[in-house]
Amino acid sequence: MEPGSVESESKVREKQECRAELRERFLWAMTSLVGQRATVVMQDNVSVAGVYRGMDKDVLSVHMQDLRTPASNQPYAMLRLPDCYSFTFEL
């Protein structure tokens, strides 16, 4: 093996470990917020509010309970994350 390849392998491994740690921290943070009230600003500055119940494994949708929208109230709803601009949690 060339000396440069050993160094690059260790850098790749270090970056992978860093990404894994950041992902784990993100998942712990999102898990700790389950059950908290949240306000979500969506496209066209539409605000909805409800209880955060979780997120799918691909981080593409958020599951909400007692969602209040300007048009109606929904006992359960799934919001697409690409449609959401921001989340504010009541802690």
mmCIF file with all atom_site columns, N, CA, C and O in Angstrom, residues 15-63:
data_model
loop_
_atom_site.group_PDB
_atom_site.id
_atom_site.type_symbol
_atom_site.label_atom_id
_atom_site.label_alt_id
_atom_site.label_comp_id
_atom_site.label_asym_id
_atom_site.label_entity_id
_atom_site.label_seq_id
_atom_site.pdbx_PDB_ins_code
_atom_site.Cartn_x
_atom_site.Cartn_y
_atom_site.Cartn_z
_atom_site.occupancy
_atom_site.B_iso_or_equiv
_atom_site.pdbx_formal_charge
_atom_site.auth_seq_id
_atom_site.auth_comp_id
_atom_site.auth_asym_id
_atom_site.auth_atom_id
_atom_site.pdbx_PDB_model_num
ATOM 1   N N  . LYS A 1 15 ? -14.157 10.576 8.875  1.00 0.00 ? 15 LYS A N  1
ATOM 2   C CA . LYS A 1 15 ? -15.335 11.295 8.397  1.00 0.00 ? 15 LYS A CA 1
ATOM 3   C C  . LYS A 1 15 ? -16.606 10.461 8.578  1.00 0.00 ? 15 LYS A C  1
ATOM 4   O O  . LYS A 1 15 ? -17.650 10.987 8.963  1.00 0.00 ? 15 LYS A O  1
ATOM 5   N N  . GLN A 1 16 ? -16.518 9.166  8.309  1.00 0.00 ? 16 GLN A N  1
ATOM 6   C CA . GLN A 1 16 ? -17.676 8.290  8.490  1.00 0.00 ? 16 GLN A CA 1
ATOM 7   C C  . GLN A 1 16 ? -18.095 8.236  9.956  1.00 0.00 ? 16 GLN A C  1
ATOM 8   O O  . GLN A 1 16 ? -19.285 8.280  10.268 1.00 0.00 ? 16 GLN A O  1
ATOM 9   N N  . GLU A 1 17 ? -17.127 8.158  10.849 1.00 0.00 ? 17 GLU A N  1
ATOM 10  C CA . GLU A 1 17 ? -17.432 8.133  12.277 1.00 0.00 ? 17 GLU A CA 1
ATOM 11  C C  . GLU A 1 17 ? -18.074 9.452  12.713 1.00 0.00 ? 17 GLU A C  1
ATOM 12  O O  . GLU A 1 17 ? -19.013 9.451  13.513 1.00 0.00 ? 17 GLU A O  1
ATOM 13  N N  . CYS A 1 18 ? -17.580 10.555 12.190 1.00 0.00 ? 18 CYS A N  1
ATOM 14  C CA . CYS A 1 18 ? -18.143 11.866 12.514 1.00 0.00 ? 18 CYS A CA 1
ATOM 15  C C  . CYS A 1 18 ? -19.593 11.962 12.020 1.00 0.00 ? 18 CYS A C  1
ATOM 16  O O  . CYS A 1 18 ? -20.474 12.407 12.756 1.00 0.00 ? 18 CYS A O  1
ATOM 17  N N  . ARG A 1 19 ? -19.848 11.524 10.787 1.00 0.00 ? 19 ARG A N  1
ATOM 18  C CA . ARG A 1 19 ? -21.210 11.544 10.246 1.00 0.00 ? 19 ARG A CA 1
ATOM 19  C C  . ARG A 1 19 ? -22.134 10.652 11.074 1.00 0.00 ? 19 ARG A C  1
ATOM 20  O O  . ARG A 1 19 ? -23.276 11.015 11.346 1.00 0.00 ? 19 ARG A O  1
ATOM 21  N N  . ALA A 1 20 ? -21.633 9.485  11.476 1.00 0.00 ? 20 ALA A N  1
ATOM 22  C CA . ALA A 1 20 ? -22.443 8.569  12.277 1.00 0.00 ? 20 ALA A CA 1
ATOM 23  C C  . ALA A 1 20 ? -22.799 9.198  13.624 1.00 0.00 ? 20 ALA A C  1
ATOM 24  O O  . ALA A 1 20 ? -23.939 9.083  14.087 1.00 0.00 ? 20 ALA A O  1
ATOM 25  N N  . GLU A 1 21 ? -21.838 9.881  14.243 1.00 0.00 ? 21 GLU A N  1
ATOM 26  C CA . GLU A 1 21 ? -22.104 10.537 15.523 1.00 0.00 ? 21 GLU A CA 1
ATOM 27  C C  . GLU A 1 21 ? -23.114 11.667 15.370 1.00 0.00 ? 21 GLU A C  1
ATOM 28  O O  . GLU A 1 21 ? -24.028 11.809 16.192 1.00 0.00 ? 21 GLU A O  1
ATOM 29  N N  . LEU A 1 22 ? -22.983 12.473 14.314 1.00 0.00 ? 22 LEU A N  1
ATOM 30  C CA . LEU A 1 22 ? -23.937 13.559 14.075 1.00 0.00 ? 22 LEU A CA 1
ATOM 31  C C  . LEU A 1 22 ? -25.334 13.002 13.812 1.00 0.00 ? 22 LEU A C  1
ATOM 32  O O  . LEU A 1 22 ? -26.327 13.537 14.296 1.00 0.00 ? 22 LEU A O  1
ATOM 33  N N  . ARG A 1 23 ? -25.430 11.935 13.042 1.00 0.00 ? 23 ARG A N  1
ATOM 34  C CA . ARG A 1 23 ? -26.728 11.307 12.755 1.00 0.00 ? 23 ARG A CA 1
ATOM 35  C C  . ARG A 1 23 ? -27.350 10.792 14.045 1.00 0.00 ? 23 ARG A C  1
ATOM 36  O O  . ARG A 1 23 ? -28.543 10.964 14.285 1.00 0.00 ? 23 ARG A O  1
ATOM 37  N N  . GLU A 1 24 ? -26.549 10.147 14.896 1.00 0.00 ? 24 GLU A N  1
ATOM 38  C CA . GLU A 1 24 ? -27.057 9.631  16.166 1.00 0.00 ? 24 GLU A CA 1
ATOM 39  C C  . GLU A 1 24 ? -27.564 10.768 17.055 1.00 0.00 ? 24 GLU A C  1
ATOM 40  O O  . GLU A 1 24 ? -28.634 10.668 17.655 1.00 0.00 ? 24 GLU A O  1
ATOM 41  N N  . ARG A 1 25 ? -26.849 11.869 17.119 1.00 0.00 ? 25 ARG A N  1
ATOM 42  C CA . ARG A 1 25 ? -27.284 13.022 17.917 1.00 0.00 ? 25 ARG A CA 1
ATOM 43  C C  . ARG A 1 25 ? -28.599 13.588 17.387 1.00 0.00 ? 25 ARG A C  1
ATOM 44  O O  . ARG A 1 25 ? -29.490 13.947 18.150 1.00 0.00 ? 25 ARG A O  1
ATOM 45  N N  . PHE A 1 26 ? -28.713 13.680 16.056 1.00 0.00 ? 26 PHE A N  1
ATOM 46  C CA . PHE A 1 26 ? -29.943 14.176 15.441 1.00 0.00 ? 26 PHE A CA 1
ATOM 47  C C  . PHE A 1 26 ? -31.114 13.270 15.798 1.00 0.00 ? 26 PHE A C  1
ATOM 48  O O  . PHE A 1 26 ? -32.188 13.748 16.182 1.00 0.00 ? 26 PHE A O  1
ATOM 49  N N  . LEU A 1 27 ? -30.922 11.960 15.691 1.00 0.00 ? 27 LEU A N  1
ATOM 50  C CA . LEU A 1 27 ? -32.004 11.023 15.997 1.00 0.00 ? 27 LEU A CA 1
ATOM 51  C C  . LEU A 1 27 ? -32.399 11.085 17.472 1.00 0.00 ? 27 LEU A C  1
ATOM 52  O O  . LEU A 1 27 ? -33.589 11.021 17.799 1.00 0.00 ? 27 LEU A O  1
ATOM 53  N N  . TRP A 1 28 ? -31.433 11.227 18.364 1.00 0.00 ? 28 TRP A N  1
ATOM 54  C CA . TRP A 1 28 ? -31.748 11.366 19.792 1.00 0.00 ? 28 TRP A CA 1
ATOM 55  C C  . TRP A 1 28 ? -32.537 12.651 20.044 1.00 0.00 ? 28 TRP A C  1
ATOM 56  O O  . TRP A 1 28 ? -33.495 12.671 20.820 1.00 0.00 ? 28 TRP A O  1
ATOM 57  N N  . ALA A 1 29 ? -32.149 13.734 19.380 1.00 0.00 ? 29 ALA A N  1
ATOM 58  C CA . ALA A 1 29 ? -32.855 15.005 19.550 1.00 0.00 ? 29 ALA A CA 1
ATOM 59  C C  . ALA A 1 29 ? -34.295 14.885 19.071 1.00 0.00 ? 29 ALA A C  1
ATOM 60  O O  . ALA A 1 29 ? -35.227 15.331 19.752 1.00 0.00 ? 29 ALA A O  1
ATOM 61  N N  . MET A 1 30 ? -34.496 14.298 17.901 1.00 0.00 ? 30 MET A N  1
ATOM 62  C CA . MET A 1 30 ? -35.850 14.167 17.361 1.00 0.00 ? 30 MET A CA 1
ATOM 63  C C  . MET A 1 30 ? -36.693 13.222 18.216 1.00 0.00 ? 30 MET A C  1
ATOM 64  O O  . MET A 1 30 ? -37.885 13.442 18.398 1.00 0.00 ? 30 MET A O  1
ATOM 65  N N  . THR A 1 31 ? -36.090 12.186 18.754 1.00 0.00 ? 31 THR A N  1
ATOM 66  C CA . THR A 1 31 ? -36.817 11.261 19.624 1.00 0.00 ? 31 THR A CA 1
ATOM 67  C C  . THR A 1 31 ? -37.222 11.935 20.929 1.00 0.00 ? 31 THR A C  1
ATOM 68  O O  . THR A 1 31 ? -38.310 11.694 21.446 1.00 0.00 ? 31 THR A O  1
ATOM 69  N N  . SER A 1 32 ? -36.359 12.797 21.451 1.00 0.00 ? 32 SER A N  1
ATOM 70  C CA . SER A 1 32 ? -36.668 13.460 22.720 1.00 0.00 ? 32 SER A CA 1
ATOM 71  C C  . SER A 1 32 ? -37.811 14.467 22.580 1.00 0.00 ? 32 SER A C  1
ATOM 72  O O  . SER A 1 32 ? -38.411 14.865 23.571 1.00 0.00 ? 32 SER A O  1
ATOM 73  N N  . LEU A 1 33 ? -38.130 14.882 21.351 1.00 0.00 ? 33 LEU A N  1
ATOM 74  C CA . LEU A 1 33 ? -39.200 15.858 21.122 1.00 0.00 ? 33 LEU A CA 1
ATOM 75  C C  . LEU A 1 33 ? -40.576 15.221 20.944 1.00 0.00 ? 33 LEU A C  1
ATOM 76  O O  . LEU A 1 33 ? -41.576 15.938 20.873 1.00 0.00 ? 33 LEU A O  1
ATOM 77  N N  . VAL A 1 34 ? -40.653 13.900 20.879 1.00 0.00 ? 34 VAL A N  1
ATOM 78  C CA . VAL A 1 34 ? -41.946 13.223 20.697 1.00 0.00 ? 34 VAL A CA 1
ATOM 79  C C  . VAL A 1 34 ? -42.876 13.600 21.849 1.00 0.00 ? 34 VAL A C  1
ATOM 80  O O  . VAL A 1 34 ? -42.496 13.580 23.020 1.00 0.00 ? 34 VAL A O  1
ATOM 81  N N  . GLY A 1 35 ? -44.094 13.989 21.503 1.00 0.00 ? 35 GLY A N  1
ATOM 82  C CA . GLY A 1 35 ? -45.085 14.364 22.504 1.00 0.00 ? 35 GLY A CA 1
ATOM 83  C C  . GLY A 1 35 ? -45.140 15.864 22.783 1.00 0.00 ? 35 GLY A C  1
ATOM 84  O O  . GLY A 1 35 ? -46.012 16.324 23.512 1.00 0.00 ? 35 GLY A O  1
ATOM 85  N N  . GLN A 1 36 ? -44.216 16.628 22.200 1.00 0.00 ? 36 GLN A N  1
ATOM 86  C CA . GLN A 1 36 ? -44.180 18.074 22.421 1.00 0.00 ? 36 GLN A CA 1
ATOM 87  C C  . GLN A 1 36 ? -45.051 18.786 21.388 1.00 0.00 ? 36 GLN A C  1
ATOM 88  O O  . GLN A 1 36 ? -45.144 18.370 20.240 1.00 0.00 ? 36 GLN A O  1
ATOM 89  N N  . ARG A 1 37 ? -45.673 19.888 21.806 1.00 0.00 ? 37 ARG A N  1
ATOM 90  C CA . ARG A 1 37 ? -46.449 20.702 20.873 1.00 0.00 ? 37 ARG A CA 1
ATOM 91  C C  . ARG A 1 37 ? -45.485 21.420 19.932 1.00 0.00 ? 37 ARG A C  1
ATOM 92  O O  . ARG A 1 37 ? -44.407 21.854 20.345 1.00 0.00 ? 37 ARG A O  1
ATOM 93  N N  . ALA A 1 38 ? -45.892 21.519 18.674 1.00 0.00 ? 38 ALA A N  1
ATOM 94  C CA . ALA A 1 38 ? -45.039 22.149 17.670 1.00 0.00 ? 38 ALA A CA 1
ATOM 95  C C  . ALA A 1 38 ? -45.877 23.008 16.741 1.00 0.00 ? 38 ALA A C  1
ATOM 96  O O  . ALA A 1 38 ? -47.028 22.687 16.445 1.00 0.00 ? 38 ALA A O  1
ATOM 97  N N  . THR A 1 39 ? -45.279 24.102 16.303 1.00 0.00 ? 39 THR A N  1
ATOM 98  C CA . THR A 1 39 ? -45.871 24.942 15.273 1.00 0.00 ? 39 THR A CA 1
ATOM 99  C C  . THR A 1 39 ? -44.991 24.803 14.041 1.00 0.00 ? 39 THR A C  1
ATOM 100 O O  . THR A 1 39 ? -43.766 24.886 14.134 1.00 0.00 ? 39 THR A O  1
ATOM 101 N N  . VAL A 1 40 ? -45.629 24.585 12.899 1.00 0.00 ? 40 VAL A N  1
ATOM 102 C CA . VAL A 1 40 ? -44.900 24.371 11.649 1.00 0.00 ? 40 VAL A CA 1
ATOM 103 C C  . VAL A 1 40 ? -45.302 25.453 10.661 1.00 0.00 ? 40 VAL A C  1
ATOM 104 O O  . VAL A 1 40 ? -46.490 25.690 10.439 1.00 0.00 ? 40 VAL A O  1
ATOM 105 N N  . VAL A 1 41 ? -44.321 26.116 10.084 1.00 0.00 ? 41 VAL A N  1
ATOM 106 C CA . VAL A 1 41 ? -44.577 27.070 9.008  1.00 0.00 ? 41 VAL A CA 1
ATOM 107 C C  . VAL A 1 41 ? -44.325 26.325 7.702  1.00 0.00 ? 41 VAL A C  1
ATOM 108 O O  . VAL A 1 41 ? -43.250 25.764 7.494  1.00 0.00 ? 41 VAL A O  1
ATOM 109 N N  . MET A 1 42 ? -45.362 26.333 6.859  1.00 0.00 ? 42 MET A N  1
ATOM 110 C CA . MET A 1 42 ? -45.291 25.595 5.605  1.00 0.00 ? 42 MET A CA 1
ATOM 111 C C  . MET A 1 42 ? -45.282 26.559 4.430  1.00 0.00 ? 42 MET A C  1
ATOM 112 O O  . MET A 1 42 ? -45.224 27.775 4.622  1.00 0.00 ? 42 MET A O  1
ATOM 113 N N  . GLN A 1 43 ? -45.353 26.013 3.227  1.00 0.00 ? 43 GLN A N  1
ATOM 114 C CA . GLN A 1 43 ? -45.357 26.854 2.031  1.00 0.00 ? 43 GLN A CA 1
ATOM 115 C C  . GLN A 1 43 ? -46.443 27.916 2.113  1.00 0.00 ? 43 GLN A C  1
ATOM 116 O O  . GLN A 1 43 ? -47.472 27.722 2.753  1.00 0.00 ? 43 GLN A O  1
ATOM 117 N N  . ASP A 1 44 ? -46.212 29.031 1.464  1.00 0.00 ? 44 ASP A N  1
ATOM 118 C CA . ASP A 1 44 ? -47.117 30.179 1.458  1.00 0.00 ? 44 ASP A CA 1
ATOM 119 C C  . ASP A 1 44 ? -47.341 30.741 2.863  1.00 0.00 ? 44 ASP A C  1
ATOM 120 O O  . ASP A 1 44 ? -48.374 31.342 3.144  1.00 0.00 ? 44 ASP A O  1
ATOM 121 N N  . ASN A 1 45 ? -46.391 30.515 3.773  1.00 0.00 ? 45 ASN A N  1
ATOM 122 C CA . ASN A 1 45 ? -46.448 30.990 5.158  1.00 0.00 ? 45 ASN A CA 1
ATOM 123 C C  . ASN A 1 45 ? -47.698 30.535 5.903  1.00 0.00 ? 45 ASN A C  1
ATOM 124 O O  . ASN A 1 45 ? -48.228 31.271 6.738  1.00 0.00 ? 45 ASN A O  1
ATOM 125 N N  . VAL A 1 46 ? -48.167 29.344 5.613  1.00 0.00 ? 46 VAL A N  1
ATOM 126 C CA . VAL A 1 46 ? -49.294 28.758 6.333  1.00 0.00 ? 46 VAL A CA 1
ATOM 127 C C  . VAL A 1 46 ? -48.753 28.118 7.608  1.00 0.00 ? 46 VAL A C  1
ATOM 128 O O  . VAL A 1 46 ? -47.816 27.328 7.564  1.00 0.00 ? 46 VAL A O  1
ATOM 129 N N  . SER A 1 47 ? -49.329 28.498 8.751  1.00 0.00 ? 47 SER A N  1
ATOM 130 C CA . SER A 1 47 ? -48.910 27.923 10.027 1.00 0.00 ? 47 SER A CA 1
ATOM 131 C C  . SER A 1 47 ? -49.907 26.872 10.474 1.00 0.00 ? 47 SER A C  1
ATOM 132 O O  . SER A 1 47 ? -51.120 27.096 10.433 1.00 0.00 ? 47 SER A O  1
ATOM 133 N N  . VAL A 1 48 ? -49.369 25.737 10.893 1.00 0.00 ? 48 VAL A N  1
ATOM 134 C CA . VAL A 1 48 ? -50.188 24.669 11.468 1.00 0.00 ? 48 VAL A CA 1
ATOM 135 C C  . VAL A 1 48 ? -49.563 24.315 12.810 1.00 0.00 ? 48 VAL A C  1
ATOM 136 O O  . VAL A 1 48 ? -48.386 24.563 13.043 1.00 0.00 ? 48 VAL A O  1
ATOM 137 N N  . ALA A 1 49 ? -50.364 23.734 13.695 1.00 0.00 ? 49 ALA A N  1
ATOM 138 C CA . ALA A 1 49 ? -49.859 23.378 15.024 1.00 0.00 ? 49 ALA A CA 1
ATOM 139 C C  . ALA A 1 49 ? -50.440 22.049 15.447 1.00 0.00 ? 49 ALA A C  1
ATOM 140 O O  . ALA A 1 49 ? -51.566 21.698 15.089 1.00 0.00 ? 49 ALA A O  1
ATOM 141 N N  . GLY A 1 50 ? -49.665 21.313 16.218 1.00 0.00 ? 50 GLY A N  1
ATOM 142 C CA . GLY A 1 50 ? -50.123 20.022 16.726 1.00 0.00 ? 50 GLY A CA 1
ATOM 143 C C  . GLY A 1 50 ? -49.063 19.413 17.619 1.00 0.00 ? 50 GLY A C  1
ATOM 144 O O  . GLY A 1 50 ? -48.106 20.073 18.032 1.00 0.00 ? 50 GLY A O  1
ATOM 145 N N  . VAL A 1 51 ? -49.236 18.140 17.908 1.00 0.00 ? 51 VAL A N  1
ATOM 146 C CA . VAL A 1 51 ? -48.309 17.401 18.758 1.00 0.00 ? 51 VAL A CA 1
ATOM 147 C C  . VAL A 1 51 ? -47.405 16.557 17.864 1.00 0.00 ? 51 VAL A C  1
ATOM 148 O O  . VAL A 1 51 ? -47.893 15.763 17.054 1.00 0.00 ? 51 VAL A O  1
ATOM 149 N N  . TYR A 1 52 ? -46.100 16.740 18.007 1.00 0.00 ? 52 TYR A N  1
ATOM 150 C CA . TYR A 1 52 ? -45.120 15.986 17.225 1.00 0.00 ? 52 TYR A CA 1
ATOM 151 C C  . TYR A 1 52 ? -45.110 14.540 17.705 1.00 0.00 ? 52 TYR A C  1
ATOM 152 O O  . TYR A 1 52 ? -44.945 14.266 18.889 1.00 0.00 ? 52 TYR A O  1
ATOM 153 N N  . ARG A 1 53 ? -45.308 13.581 16.783 1.00 0.00 ? 53 ARG A N  1
ATOM 154 C CA . ARG A 1 53 ? -45.346 12.169 17.141 1.00 0.00 ? 53 ARG A CA 1
ATOM 155 C C  . ARG A 1 53 ? -44.184 11.376 16.586 1.00 0.00 ? 53 ARG A C  1
ATOM 156 O O  . ARG A 1 53 ? -43.991 10.227 16.958 1.00 0.00 ? 53 ARG A O  1
ATOM 157 N N  . GLY A 1 54 ? -43.420 11.951 15.674 1.00 0.00 ? 54 GLY A N  1
ATOM 158 C CA . GLY A 1 54 ? -42.264 11.232 15.153 1.00 0.00 ? 54 GLY A CA 1
ATOM 159 C C  . GLY A 1 54 ? -41.987 11.563 13.706 1.00 0.00 ? 54 GLY A C  1
ATOM 160 O O  . GLY A 1 54 ? -42.680 12.360 13.083 1.00 0.00 ? 54 GLY A O  1
ATOM 161 N N  . MET A 1 55 ? -40.955 10.898 13.192 1.00 0.00 ? 55 MET A N  1
ATOM 162 C CA . MET A 1 55 ? -40.490 11.148 11.840 1.00 0.00 ? 55 MET A CA 1
ATOM 163 C C  . MET A 1 55 ? -40.196 9.797  11.194 1.00 0.00 ? 55 MET A C  1
ATOM 164 O O  . MET A 1 55 ? -39.811 8.856  11.882 1.00 0.00 ? 55 MET A O  1
ATOM 165 N N  . ASP A 1 56 ? -40.377 9.707  9.886  1.00 0.00 ? 56 ASP A N  1
ATOM 166 C CA . ASP A 1 56 ? -40.074 8.440  9.233  1.00 0.00 ? 56 ASP A CA 1
ATOM 167 C C  . ASP A 1 56 ? -38.563 8.255  9.112  1.00 0.00 ? 56 ASP A C  1
ATOM 168 O O  . ASP A 1 56 ? -37.791 9.192  9.316  1.00 0.00 ? 56 ASP A O  1
ATOM 169 N N  . LYS A 1 57 ? -38.145 7.043  8.785  1.00 0.00 ? 57 LYS A N  1
ATOM 170 C CA . LYS A 1 57 ? -36.717 6.726  8.791  1.00 0.00 ? 57 LYS A CA 1
ATOM 171 C C  . LYS A 1 57 ? -35.927 7.469  7.719  1.00 0.00 ? 57 LYS A C  1
ATOM 172 O O  . LYS A 1 57 ? -34.736 7.654  7.862  1.00 0.00 ? 57 LYS A O  1
ATOM 173 N N  . ASP A 1 58 ? -36.588 7.884  6.656  1.00 0.00 ? 58 ASP A N  1
ATOM 174 C CA . ASP A 1 58 ? -35.905 8.599  5.582  1.00 0.00 ? 58 ASP A CA 1
ATOM 175 C C  . ASP A 1 58 ? -35.907 10.111 5.785  1.00 0.00 ? 58 ASP A C  1
ATOM 176 O O  . ASP A 1 58 ? -35.396 10.844 4.938  1.00 0.00 ? 58 ASP A O  1
ATOM 177 N N  . VAL A 1 59 ? -36.498 10.574 6.871  1.00 0.00 ? 59 VAL A N  1
ATOM 178 C CA . VAL A 1 59 ? -36.610 11.995 7.200  1.00 0.00 ? 59 VAL A CA 1
ATOM 179 C C  . VAL A 1 59 ? -37.277 12.747 6.041  1.00 0.00 ? 59 VAL A C  1
ATOM 180 O O  . VAL A 1 59 ? -36.825 13.788 5.593  1.00 0.00 ? 59 VAL A O  1
ATOM 181 N N  . LEU A 1 60 ? -38.381 12.177 5.566  1.00 0.00 ? 60 LEU A N  1
ATOM 182 C CA . LEU A 1 60 ? -39.153 12.800 4.497  1.00 0.00 ? 60 LEU A CA 1
ATOM 183 C C  . LEU A 1 60 ? -40.522 13.257 4.960  1.00 0.00 ? 60 LEU A C  1
ATOM 184 O O  . LEU A 1 60 ? -41.160 14.067 4.299  1.00 0.00 ? 60 LEU A O  1
ATOM 185 N N  . SER A 1 61 ? -40.982 12.738 6.088  1.00 0.00 ? 61 SER A N  1
ATOM 186 C CA . SER A 1 61 ? -42.288 13.147 6.589  1.00 0.00 ? 61 SER A CA 1
ATOM 187 C C  . SER A 1 61 ? -42.289 13.142 8.119  1.00 0.00 ? 61 SER A C  1
ATOM 188 O O  . SER A 1 61 ? -41.526 12.430 8.757  1.00 0.00 ? 61 SER A O  1
ATOM 189 N N  . VAL A 1 62 ? -43.168 13.984 8.663  1.00 0.00 ? 62 VAL A N  1
ATOM 190 C CA . VAL A 1 62 ? -43.333 14.127 10.107 1.00 0.00 ? 62 VAL A CA 1
ATOM 191 C C  . VAL A 1 62 ? -44.756 13.725 10.451 1.00 0.00 ? 62 VAL A C  1
ATOM 192 O O  . VAL A 1 62 ? -45.702 14.080 9.747  1.00 0.00 ? 62 VAL A O  1
ATOM 193 N N  . HIS A 1 63 ? -44.909 12.987 11.514 1.00 0.00 ? 63 HIS A N  1
ATOM 194 C CA . HIS A 1 63 ? -46.223 12.552 11.958 1.00 0.00 ? 63 HIS A CA 1
ATOM 195 C C  . HIS A 1 63 ? -46.694 13.455 13.089 1.00 0.00 ? 63 HIS A C  1
ATOM 196 O O  . HIS A 1 63 ? -45.958 13.699 14.048 1.00 0.00 ? 63 HIS A O  1
#
